[in-house]
Amino acid sequence: MFEQQPQNLQLHVQQLANEALQKAEPSAWFEVLYAEAQGDTTQIPWAKLAPHPYLLEWLTNHQQFVMGQKALIIGCGLGDDAEALAHLGFEVTAFDISPTAIAWCQQRFPDSLVNYVVADLFVVPAQWHQAFDFVFECRNIQALPLNVRSGAISSVASFVAPGGTLLLITHVRDTEAEPSGPPWALSDSELERFESLGLQQVEKVLYQESEEFDVKQVRIEYQRS
């Protein structure tokens, strides 16, 4: 979440997240951050204004797409990942809890075919249950504290249709001990929960992003049989 970001921005995001946690509103800080930015993308730590490179790498090596397959982008941010999938012919729904973020997407891509929606990962529309052929979750779960992690993982898994794919990108930790955060990297047992929810791991790629700080990130492909 915070790769190569100014320290003052990191500290501000951590403060917002911890304040939201104290109020028992663990997702509320996203809207605060987007609204405070007032259109300045440099104030959004994860806004690269380009599709995630690990997503593009996966798409390049997996060309078995059928025009019109349904895709869901979780926590879509400013929309670049959603647009990349739409350009490949997916019928894309992209949601974020932040109304400001969704409005920002619509402003950036006024002619987009993507269905941008304001939605909460913990209160999702019933019609989304096992409704998507491809689901992309990139570093949203790690932005949530451990006491709501199980519910977040259950929601993410619930979107994947029979025969569908979940592509997960997240930071990981080597211990089950609670980490400091945000972000709170995922443990092995948290990743294993996806399989307990009916998803089978197909491929796992580990990226060592920082030798100095031992920052590890994974991209995992799951499928629902």
Tab-separated table of C-alpha atoms in Angstrom, residues 31 42 104 127 147 162 170 173 192:
chain	number	residue	atom	x	y	z
A	31	GLU	CA	-13.692	8.199	1.813
A	42	THR	CA	-0.349	12.272	-5.225
A	104	TRP	CA	-13.361	10.365	-9.735
A	127	GLN	CA	-27.199	-10.629	-6.829
A	147	ASN	CA	-10.809	-8.480	13.696
A	162	PRO	CA	-18.534	-21.804	-10.385
A	170	THR	CA	-1.485	-8.826	-1.262
A	173	ARG	CA	3.777	-12.054	6.612
A	192	GLU	CA	-5.826	-20.790	3.528
